[in-house]
mmCIF file of C-alpha atoms and ligand atoms in Angstrom:
data_model
loop_
_atom_site.group_PDB
_atom_site.id
_atom_site.type_symbol
_atom_site.label_atom_id
_atom_site.label_comp_id
_atom_site.label_asym_id
_atom_site.label_seq_id
_atom_site.Cartn_x
_atom_site.Cartn_y
_atom_site.Cartn_z
ATOM 1 C CA MET R 1 -4.470 -0.401 18.538
ATOM 2 C CA PRO R 2 -1.096 0.466 17.032
ATOM 3 C CA THR R 3 1.450 -2.265 16.276
ATOM 4 C CA GLU R 4 4.815 -1.939 14.534
ATOM 5 C CA THR R 5 3.343 -3.540 11.376
ATOM 6 C CA VAL R 6 -0.145 -2.065 10.837
ATOM 7 C CA TYR R 7 -2.978 -0.898 13.109
ATOM 8 C CA GLY R 8 -5.073 -3.723 14.540
ATOM 9 C CA LEU R 9 -8.726 -3.976 15.481
ATOM 10 C CA GLY R 10 -8.451 -5.544 18.929
ATOM 11 C CA ALA R 11 -10.813 -7.632 21.035
ATOM 12 C CA ASP R 12 -10.510 -9.969 24.013
ATOM 13 C CA ALA R 13 -9.646 -13.210 22.230
ATOM 14 C CA THR R 14 -11.393 -15.332 24.863
ATOM 15 C CA ASN R 15 -14.681 -13.466 24.402
ATOM 16 C CA GLY R 16 -16.626 -14.916 21.481
ATOM 17 C CA GLU R 17 -19.002 -11.984 21.278
ATOM 18 C CA ALA R 18 -16.157 -9.441 21.162
ATOM 19 C CA VAL R 19 -14.456 -11.507 18.439
ATOM 20 C CA ALA R 20 -17.710 -11.717 16.487
ATOM 21 C CA ARG R 21 -17.871 -7.910 16.561
ATOM 22 C CA ILE R 22 -14.472 -7.781 14.822
ATOM 23 C CA TYR R 23 -15.777 -9.936 11.983
ATOM 24 C CA SER R 24 -18.866 -7.779 11.651
ATOM 25 C CA ALA R 25 -16.984 -4.450 11.821
ATOM 26 C CA LYS R 26 -14.596 -5.628 9.104
ATOM 27 C CA ALA R 27 -17.320 -7.406 7.116
ATOM 28 C CA ARG R 28 -14.797 -10.253 7.172
ATOM 29 C CA PRO R 29 -15.621 -13.686 5.747
ATOM 30 C CA GLN R 30 -16.185 -15.994 8.699
ATOM 31 C CA PHE R 31 -13.661 -18.540 7.436
ATOM 32 C CA ASN R 32 -10.712 -16.205 7.820
ATOM 33 C CA PRO R 33 -9.022 -16.735 11.223
ATOM 34 C CA LEU R 34 -7.439 -13.979 13.335
ATOM 35 C CA ILE R 35 -4.019 -13.399 14.907
ATOM 36 C CA VAL R 36 -3.797 -13.369 18.704
ATOM 37 C CA HIS R 37 -1.425 -10.828 20.258
ATOM 38 C CA VAL R 38 0.197 -11.452 23.633
ATOM 39 C CA ALA R 39 2.677 -9.608 25.858
ATOM 40 C CA ASP R 40 5.045 -12.508 26.498
ATOM 41 C CA VAL R 41 5.959 -16.102 25.674
ATOM 42 C CA ALA R 42 4.519 -17.380 28.959
ATOM 43 C CA THR R 43 1.063 -16.182 27.882
ATOM 44 C CA ALA R 44 1.480 -17.715 24.420
ATOM 45 C CA LYS R 45 2.258 -21.076 26.026
ATOM 46 C CA HIS R 46 -1.125 -21.022 27.792
ATOM 47 C CA TYR R 47 -2.837 -21.153 24.439
ATOM 48 C CA VAL R 48 -0.694 -23.219 22.046
ATOM 49 C CA GLU R 49 1.554 -26.256 21.983
ATOM 50 C CA TRP R 50 5.123 -25.058 22.084
ATOM 51 C CA PRO R 51 7.677 -27.081 20.094
ATOM 52 C CA GLU R 52 11.387 -26.339 20.251
ATOM 53 C CA VAL R 53 11.257 -24.565 16.892
ATOM 54 C CA ALA R 54 8.750 -22.069 18.318
ATOM 55 C CA GLU R 55 11.039 -21.393 21.271
ATOM 56 C CA LYS R 56 13.912 -20.721 18.930
ATOM 57 C CA LEU R 57 11.964 -18.408 16.611
ATOM 58 C CA ALA R 58 10.327 -16.529 19.481
ATOM 59 C CA ALA R 59 13.734 -15.946 21.082
ATOM 60 C CA LYS R 60 15.027 -14.534 17.817
ATOM 61 C CA PHE R 61 12.087 -12.531 16.448
ATOM 62 C CA TRP R 62 9.726 -11.636 19.314
ATOM 63 C CA PRO R 63 8.668 -9.035 20.024
ATOM 64 C CA GLY R 64 8.423 -8.380 16.306
ATOM 65 C CA PRO R 65 6.683 -8.931 12.963
ATOM 66 C CA LEU R 66 6.593 -12.749 12.933
ATOM 67 C CA THR R 67 3.346 -14.671 13.512
ATOM 68 C CA LEU R 68 3.573 -18.367 14.402
ATOM 69 C CA VAL R 69 0.745 -20.771 13.578
ATOM 70 C CA LEU R 70 0.718 -23.523 16.216
ATOM 71 C CA LYS R 71 -1.625 -26.237 17.428
ATOM 72 C CA ARG R 72 -4.164 -25.047 20.009
ATOM 73 C CA ARG R 73 -3.732 -26.624 23.416
ATOM 74 C CA ALA R 74 -6.590 -28.862 24.496
ATOM 75 C CA ASP R 75 -7.325 -26.407 27.344
ATOM 76 C CA CYS R 76 -6.989 -23.290 25.159
ATOM 77 C CA LEU R 77 -9.395 -20.564 26.327
ATOM 78 C CA ILE R 78 -9.262 -18.564 23.095
ATOM 79 C CA SER R 79 -12.617 -18.402 21.282
ATOM 80 C CA GLU R 80 -13.014 -21.006 18.515
ATOM 81 C CA LEU R 81 -14.084 -18.140 16.306
ATOM 82 C CA VAL R 82 -10.507 -16.782 16.380
ATOM 83 C CA SER R 83 -9.312 -20.035 14.774
ATOM 84 C CA ALA R 84 -12.377 -20.031 12.492
ATOM 85 C CA GLY R 85 -13.156 -23.490 13.817
ATOM 86 C CA GLY R 86 -9.681 -24.908 13.037
ATOM 87 C CA GLU R 87 -7.204 -26.655 15.320
ATOM 88 C CA THR R 88 -4.466 -24.046 15.074
ATOM 89 C CA LEU R 89 -3.899 -20.562 16.417
ATOM 90 C CA ALA R 90 -1.819 -17.752 14.922
ATOM 91 C CA ILE R 91 0.039 -15.830 17.610
ATOM 92 C CA ARG R 92 2.655 -13.103 17.975
ATOM 93 C CA ILE R 93 4.185 -10.555 20.345
ATOM 94 C CA PRO R 94 4.182 -7.132 18.683
ATOM 95 C CA SER R 95 7.103 -4.788 19.382
ATOM 96 C CA HIS R 96 5.256 -1.459 19.408
ATOM 97 C CA PRO R 97 5.719 -0.067 22.959
ATOM 98 C CA VAL R 98 2.076 1.041 23.241
ATOM 99 C CA ALA R 99 0.827 -2.371 22.072
ATOM 100 C CA LEU R 100 3.088 -4.096 24.576
ATOM 101 C CA GLN R 101 1.876 -1.843 27.389
ATOM 102 C CA LEU R 102 -1.726 -2.522 26.468
ATOM 103 C CA LEU R 103 -1.195 -6.295 26.268
ATOM 104 C CA LYS R 104 0.709 -6.356 29.549
ATOM 105 C CA ALA R 105 -2.046 -4.418 31.294
ATOM 106 C CA PHE R 106 -4.712 -6.680 29.771
ATOM 107 C CA GLY R 107 -2.847 -9.860 30.669
ATOM 108 C CA GLY R 108 -4.405 -12.183 28.065
ATOM 109 C CA GLY R 109 -4.648 -12.603 24.320
ATOM 110 C CA VAL R 110 -5.984 -9.850 22.073
ATOM 111 C CA ALA R 111 -7.311 -10.944 18.683
ATOM 112 C CA ALA R 112 -6.443 -8.223 16.193
ATOM 113 C CA PRO R 113 -6.741 -8.310 12.425
ATOM 114 C CA SER R 114 -5.600 -5.288 10.482
ATOM 115 C CA ALA R 115 -7.988 -2.392 11.165
ATOM 116 C CA ASN R 116 -9.420 -2.073 7.670
ATOM 117 C CA ARG R 117 -12.643 -3.261 6.119
ATOM 118 C CA SER R 118 -12.125 -6.674 4.555
ATOM 119 C CA GLY R 119 -10.205 -6.569 1.280
ATOM 120 C CA ARG R 120 -9.094 -2.959 1.606
ATOM 121 C CA VAL R 121 -5.701 -1.335 2.182
ATOM 122 C CA SER R 122 -4.264 -1.924 5.679
ATOM 123 C CA PRO R 123 -3.961 1.156 7.926
ATOM 124 C CA THR R 124 -0.561 2.451 9.035
ATOM 125 C CA THR R 125 -1.756 5.554 10.920
ATOM 126 C CA ALA R 126 -4.570 6.228 13.399
ATOM 127 C CA GLN R 127 -6.090 8.598 10.832
ATOM 128 C CA HIS R 128 -6.346 5.752 8.288
ATOM 129 C CA VAL R 129 -8.377 3.801 10.855
ATOM 130 C CA ARG R 130 -10.653 6.772 11.452
ATOM 131 C CA ASP R 131 -11.087 7.221 7.666
ATOM 132 C CA GLU R 132 -12.037 3.537 7.402
ATOM 133 C CA PHE R 133 -14.473 3.206 10.304
ATOM 134 C CA GLY R 134 -15.566 6.749 11.216
ATOM 135 C CA ASP R 135 -17.389 6.692 14.541
ATOM 136 C CA ASP R 136 -18.040 2.927 14.471
ATOM 137 C CA LEU R 137 -15.144 2.199 16.850
ATOM 138 C CA PRO R 138 -15.319 3.016 20.559
ATOM 139 C CA LEU R 139 -11.630 3.939 20.782
ATOM 140 C CA ILE R 140 -8.634 4.442 18.510
ATOM 141 C CA ILE R 141 -5.260 4.485 20.258
ATOM 142 C CA ASP R 142 -2.880 6.714 18.305
ATOM 143 C CA GLY R 143 0.630 5.287 18.534
ATOM 144 C CA GLY R 144 2.000 7.222 15.561
ATOM 145 C CA PRO R 145 2.812 5.848 12.099
ATOM 146 C CA CYS R 146 3.713 2.125 11.962
ATOM 147 C CA VAL R 147 7.453 1.700 11.400
ATOM 148 C CA VAL R 148 7.292 -1.592 9.474
ATOM 149 C CA GLY R 149 4.170 -0.746 7.470
ATOM 150 C CA LEU R 150 3.487 -4.318 6.213
ATOM 151 C CA GLU R 151 1.707 -7.106 8.070
ATOM 152 C CA SER R 152 3.725 -9.724 9.914
ATOM 153 C CA THR R 153 5.215 -12.771 8.243
ATOM 154 C CA VAL R 154 2.912 -15.740 8.951
ATOM 155 C CA LEU R 155 4.869 -18.964 9.539
ATOM 156 C CA ASP R 156 2.983 -22.225 9.948
ATOM 157 C CA LEU R 157 4.669 -24.564 12.451
ATOM 158 C CA SER R 158 1.681 -26.877 12.824
ATOM 159 C CA GLY R 159 2.582 -29.228 9.959
ATOM 160 C CA ALA R 160 5.546 -31.465 9.206
ATOM 161 C CA VAL R 161 7.515 -28.711 7.499
ATOM 162 C CA PRO R 162 7.552 -25.032 8.550
ATOM 163 C CA THR R 163 5.872 -23.047 5.795
ATOM 164 C CA ILE R 164 5.558 -19.339 5.188
ATOM 165 C CA LEU R 165 1.870 -18.639 4.570
ATOM 166 C CA ARG R 166 2.240 -14.883 4.170
ATOM 167 C CA PRO R 167 5.510 -13.101 3.352
ATOM 168 C CA GLY R 168 6.320 -10.103 5.546
ATOM 169 C CA ALA R 169 9.104 -8.037 7.043
ATOM 170 C CA VAL R 170 10.810 -11.106 8.500
ATOM 171 C CA THR R 171 12.154 -12.742 5.364
ATOM 172 C CA LEU R 172 12.368 -16.373 4.278
ATOM 173 C CA GLU R 173 16.172 -16.117 4.521
ATOM 174 C CA GLU R 174 16.025 -14.886 8.128
ATOM 175 C CA VAL R 175 13.605 -17.627 9.168
ATOM 176 C CA THR R 176 15.684 -20.307 7.438
ATOM 177 C CA LEU R 177 18.854 -19.114 9.143
ATOM 178 C CA ALA R 178 17.219 -19.031 12.552
ATOM 179 C CA ILE R 179 15.797 -22.524 12.216
ATOM 180 C CA GLU R 180 18.956 -24.109 10.854
ATOM 181 C CA GLY R 181 20.907 -23.000 13.908
ATOM 182 C CA GLY R 182 20.460 -26.368 15.650
ATOM 183 C CA LEU R 183 17.031 -27.928 15.541
ATOM 184 C CA ALA R 184 15.878 -31.468 15.995
ATOM 185 C CA PRO R 185 16.520 -33.070 12.577
ATOM 186 C CA HIS R 186 12.871 -33.958 11.975
ATOM 187 C CA ALA R 187 11.914 -30.287 12.186
ATOM 188 C CA MET R 188 14.715 -29.102 9.924
ATOM 189 C CA LEU R 189 13.789 -27.044 6.906
ATOM 190 C CA PRO R 190 15.034 -28.454 3.625
ATOM 191 C CA PRO R 191 18.027 -26.439 2.384
ATOM 192 C CA ALA R 192 16.810 -23.345 0.548
ATOM 193 C CA ALA R 193 19.042 -24.231 -2.409
ATOM 194 C CA SER R 194 17.004 -27.369 -3.103
ATOM 195 C CA GLY R 195 14.058 -25.141 -3.872
ATOM 196 C CA SER R 196 11.730 -27.295 -1.824
ATOM 197 C CA LEU R 197 10.993 -24.565 0.697
ATOM 198 C CA THR R 198 8.368 -22.678 -1.198
ATOM 199 C CA LEU R 199 6.819 -19.371 -0.357
ATOM 200 C CA ARG R 200 3.248 -20.515 -0.399
ATOM 201 C CA THR R 201 0.857 -17.977 -1.740
ATOM 202 C CA PRO R 202 -2.351 -19.944 -2.067
ATOM 203 C CA THR R 203 -4.894 -18.629 -4.503
ATOM 204 C CA THR R 204 -8.602 -19.173 -4.687
ATOM 205 C CA THR R 205 -8.221 -21.125 -7.924
ATOM 206 C CA THR R 206 -5.379 -23.503 -7.069
ATOM 207 C CA ALA R 207 -5.914 -24.101 -3.351
ATOM 208 C CA PRO R 208 -9.356 -25.367 -2.471
ATOM 209 C CA GLN R 209 -8.237 -25.740 1.155
ATOM 210 C CA LEU R 210 -6.453 -22.513 1.970
ATOM 211 C CA ARG R 211 -3.933 -22.936 4.748
ATOM 212 C CA SER R 212 -3.974 -19.199 5.311
ATOM 213 C CA PRO R 213 -7.431 -18.268 4.168
ATOM 214 C CA GLY R 214 -6.607 -14.565 4.444
ATOM 215 C CA MET R 215 -4.406 -14.876 1.404
ATOM 216 C CA LEU R 216 -7.183 -14.286 -1.069
ATOM 217 C CA GLU R 217 -6.201 -13.027 -4.447
ATOM 218 C CA SER R 218 -7.855 -9.602 -4.264
ATOM 219 C CA HIS R 219 -6.866 -7.775 -1.105
ATOM 220 C CA TYR R 220 -5.281 -4.472 -0.101
ATOM 221 C CA ALA R 221 -7.298 -2.970 -2.929
ATOM 222 C CA PRO R 222 -7.595 0.782 -3.485
ATOM 223 C CA SER R 223 -10.848 1.916 -5.109
ATOM 224 C CA ILE R 224 -9.141 2.652 -8.453
ATOM 225 C CA PRO R 225 -7.245 0.005 -10.499
ATOM 226 C CA VAL R 226 -3.584 -0.744 -9.827
ATOM 227 C CA ARG R 227 -1.217 -1.413 -12.756
ATOM 228 C CA LEU R 228 2.073 -3.166 -11.963
ATOM 229 C CA ASN R 229 5.590 -3.036 -13.472
ATOM 230 C CA ALA R 230 4.879 0.218 -15.274
ATOM 231 C CA ASP R 231 7.596 1.410 -17.658
ATOM 232 C CA GLY R 232 5.532 4.359 -18.822
ATOM 233 C CA VAL R 233 2.687 6.421 -17.459
ATOM 234 C CA GLU R 234 -0.477 8.068 -18.823
ATOM 235 C CA ALA R 235 -1.350 11.670 -17.977
ATOM 236 C CA ASP R 236 -4.453 10.595 -16.037
ATOM 237 C CA GLU R 237 -2.605 8.001 -13.953
ATOM 238 C CA ALA R 238 -0.987 8.428 -10.547
ATOM 239 C CA LEU R 239 2.487 6.945 -10.167
ATOM 240 C CA LEU R 240 3.820 4.910 -7.266
ATOM 241 C CA ALA R 241 7.532 5.225 -7.973
ATOM 242 C CA PHE R 242 10.567 3.328 -6.717
ATOM 243 C CA GLY R 243 14.195 4.373 -7.019
ATOM 244 C CA PRO R 244 16.145 7.451 -8.050
ATOM 245 C CA THR R 245 14.480 8.014 -11.448
ATOM 246 C CA PRO R 246 10.667 8.148 -11.266
ATOM 247 C CA ILE R 247 8.907 8.033 -14.638
ATOM 248 C CA ALA R 248 7.891 11.566 -15.646
ATOM 249 C CA GLY R 249 4.418 12.723 -16.706
ATOM 250 C CA ALA R 250 2.068 11.275 -14.076
ATOM 251 C CA ALA R 251 -0.860 13.261 -12.662
ATOM 252 C CA ALA R 252 0.578 12.665 -9.188
ATOM 253 C CA CYS R 253 3.651 10.831 -7.936
ATOM 254 C CA LEU R 254 4.857 9.409 -4.638
ATOM 255 C CA ASN R 255 8.199 7.636 -4.376
ATOM 256 C CA LEU R 256 8.339 4.575 -2.104
ATOM 257 C CA SER R 257 12.100 5.042 -1.776
ATOM 258 C CA ALA R 258 14.302 7.376 -3.800
ATOM 259 C CA THR R 259 17.342 5.417 -2.582
ATOM 260 C CA SER R 260 15.813 2.022 -3.527
ATOM 261 C CA ASP R 261 15.646 1.009 0.140
ATOM 262 C CA LEU R 262 13.100 -1.843 0.389
ATOM 263 C CA ILE R 263 12.541 -1.407 4.139
ATOM 264 C CA GLU R 264 11.677 2.252 3.596
ATOM 265 C CA ALA R 265 9.450 1.252 0.660
ATOM 266 C CA ALA R 266 7.560 -1.266 2.832
ATOM 267 C CA SER R 267 6.890 1.341 5.507
ATOM 268 C CA ASN R 268 5.473 3.759 2.902
ATOM 269 C CA LEU R 269 3.504 1.270 0.775
ATOM 270 C CA PHE R 270 -0.003 1.337 2.287
ATOM 271 C CA ALA R 271 0.036 5.052 3.174
ATOM 272 C CA TYR R 272 1.048 5.960 -0.396
ATOM 273 C CA LEU R 273 -1.521 3.621 -1.979
ATOM 274 C CA ARG R 274 -4.176 5.392 0.098
ATOM 275 C CA ALA R 275 -2.841 8.848 -0.743
ATOM 276 C CA LEU R 276 -2.893 8.126 -4.504
ATOM 277 C CA ASP R 277 -6.340 6.512 -4.390
ATOM 278 C CA LYS R 278 -8.230 9.546 -5.749
ATOM 279 C CA ALA R 279 -11.275 9.425 -8.008
ATOM 280 C CA ALA R 280 -9.565 11.996 -10.244
ATOM 281 C CA HIS R 281 -6.995 9.357 -11.296
ATOM 282 C CA ARG R 282 -7.866 6.541 -13.684
ATOM 283 C CA ALA R 283 -5.376 4.134 -12.091
ATOM 284 C CA ILE R 284 -2.262 3.827 -9.968
ATOM 285 C CA ALA R 285 0.749 2.773 -12.036
ATOM 286 C CA VAL R 286 3.501 1.098 -10.001
ATOM 287 C CA MET R 287 7.170 0.946 -11.024
ATOM 288 C CA PRO R 288 8.911 -2.465 -10.696
ATOM 289 C CA ILE R 289 10.122 -3.429 -7.201
ATOM 290 C CA PRO R 290 13.030 -5.910 -6.850
ATOM 291 C CA ASN R 291 11.693 -9.308 -5.773
ATOM 292 C CA ALA R 292 14.167 -10.048 -2.971
ATOM 293 C CA GLY R 293 14.127 -9.720 0.814
ATOM 294 C CA VAL R 294 11.230 -7.527 1.944
ATOM 295 C CA GLY R 295 10.549 -6.869 -1.748
ATOM 296 C CA ILE R 296 8.850 -10.286 -1.864
ATOM 297 C CA ALA R 297 6.269 -9.120 0.688
ATOM 298 C CA ILE R 298 5.831 -5.769 -1.075
ATOM 299 C CA ASN R 299 5.227 -7.489 -4.429
ATOM 300 C CA ASP R 300 2.840 -9.942 -2.766
ATOM 301 C CA ARG R 301 0.683 -7.065 -1.474
ATOM 302 C CA LEU R 302 0.875 -5.198 -4.789
ATOM 303 C CA ALA R 303 -0.153 -8.322 -6.737
ATOM 304 C CA ARG R 304 -3.243 -8.621 -4.531
ATOM 305 C CA ALA R 305 -3.989 -4.898 -4.784
ATOM 306 C CA SER R 306 -3.991 -5.244 -8.590
ATOM 307 C CA ALA R 307 -5.835 -8.587 -8.806
ATOM 308 C CA PRO R 308 -9.280 -8.759 -10.448
ATOM 309 C CA ARG R 309 -11.863 -7.711 -7.850
HETATM 310 O O1 TXA G 401 0.982 -7.612 11.281
HETATM 311 C C1 TXA G 401 -0.043 -8.250 11.442
HETATM 312 O O2 TXA G 401 -0.064 -9.501 11.400
HETATM 313 C C2 TXA G 401 -1.341 -7.478 11.720
HETATM 314 C C3 TXA G 401 -1.181 -6.744 13.059
HETATM 315 C C4 TXA G 401 -2.422 -6.066 13.508
HETATM 316 O O3 TXA G 401 -0.699 -7.639 14.015
HETATM 317 N N1 TXA G 401 -2.468 -8.327 11.717
HETATM 318 C C5 TXA G 401 -2.963 -8.885 10.581
HETATM 319 O O4 TXA G 401 -4.081 -9.637 10.771
HETATM 320 O O5 TXA G 401 -2.446 -8.715 9.501
HETATM 321 P P1 TXA G 401 -5.011 -10.105 9.578
HETATM 322 O O6 TXA G 401 -6.181 -10.713 10.263
HETATM 323 O O7 TXA G 401 -5.289 -8.989 8.658
HETATM 324 O O8 TXA G 401 -4.223 -11.243 8.856
HETATM 325 C C6 TXA G 401 -4.049 -12.480 9.507
HETATM 326 C C7 TXA G 401 -3.517 -13.497 8.538
HETATM 327 C C8 TXA G 401 -4.566 -13.901 7.546
HETATM 328 O O9 TXA G 401 -3.927 -14.125 6.286
HETATM 329 C C9 TXA G 401 -5.114 -15.185 8.144
HETATM 330 O O10 TXA G 401 -5.683 -16.047 7.202
HETATM 331 C C10 TXA G 401 -3.864 -15.764 8.748
HETATM 332 O O11 TXA G 401 -3.142 -14.662 9.257
HETATM 333 N N2 TXA G 401 -4.185 -16.646 9.874
HETATM 334 C C11 TXA G 401 -4.707 -16.322 11.064
HETATM 335 N N3 TXA G 401 -4.892 -17.406 11.824
HETATM 336 C C12 TXA G 401 -4.451 -18.456 11.099
HETATM 337 C C13 TXA G 401 -4.379 -19.864 11.335
HETATM 338 N N4 TXA G 401 -4.790 -20.408 12.480
HETATM 339 N N5 TXA G 401 -3.874 -20.638 10.352
HETATM 340 C C14 TXA G 401 -3.445 -20.104 9.201
HETATM 341 N N6 TXA G 401 -3.486 -18.780 8.909
HETATM 342 C C15 TXA G 401 -3.990 -17.973 9.853
HETATM 343 MG MG1 MG G 402 -5.516 -7.782 6.921
#
C-alpha cells in the first residue's frame, strides 16, 4: 500500500497469521516490531493508552509522518507479534489519500513495515515494490511516488521522557515546539538548549536493549558499497550529488537537490540510491548533506546504508 512516506507491506494487525506472513515475506528478524496504521484517532484509542501529549501531537501532525510509541491497552486486540512481544505499540495515521481510503474502508489497524526485504532500501514507488518482491505479493496498490520519501519519525511516548527513536520528516524542533505548547509539567521535554533531549540512534554495539530494534546499524543498503562525504569521485563510481555544483567525473550522477532543498532531497533519496545501484559501478559516492532539519534523517539513512554489512 502507498503511504506519503514509503510503500508499506500491509496486513490485518489483529490477525497473527497475516502478521507472521509480513515477517516471512520481508525475512525480518522476529524481534523487530511493526507500525500499525489507522484511519483516525478514535481507532488508535482502541489499541493504546492515550496521554495528553499524544492528543496534542496527533492534533498537530496526524495524518502525517509521525509514529507514536504508546503503551498497549490491556484489551488491545492487535497481535502480540506486531509489538514483538513488548508492551508498547507504534501507531500512526498516514496522510496519503489512498492509504486513508483503504484504512477507512478496513476499519481497523493495518500493520505495515516498509515494503522492502529486511535491510534493503525502502520503496518509494509501486515499481520498487514489484522489483523487490516480484509475484510474491497478492496485490500492489499503485498510489504514485511517495511525496515524503523517508520513513516516519518514531517518537516514544511510553517512557518518562518523550524520545525520538528514529529521525524522519517531522523534525526534533517541530516535535519540541508542539510539546512545549502547554503540557502537564511532568511530561515536559527538557529545553533543547540543555542538550539533554538526545536523538537516540541506538546501535548494535552500544545498546544491548534496543528501544527501537529496527534501528540496526546496516539498513537501507544498496548491493554496492556507499561512500559518504565524498569530496572527489573515481571514474568507476556513481555519484549521489547535493547542491548546485556536483563533483565532475563520475560514471553516473543523480542530484538529490540542485537547489540544496532538504525536503526535495529526502523525497529523492531512496529512488536515487536504487537507480545508482548498478553492478557496473564500484560504489556510490555521496556528497555531504547538511545535518539540520530533515537532513538529520537523510544522514541517518545514509549512515546505515554505508555501514559494514
Ligand atoms: O513511514 C513509515 O513509518 C513506514 C510506512 C509504511 O508507514 N513504515 C516503516 O515501518 O518504516 P518499518 O517497520 O520499516 O519501521 C518501523 C520502525 C522500526 O525501526 C521499528 O523498530 C520501530 O519502528 N518500532 C515499531 N514498533 C515499535 C515499538 N513498539 N517500540 C519501539 N519501536 C518500534
Ligand atoms: Mg523499514
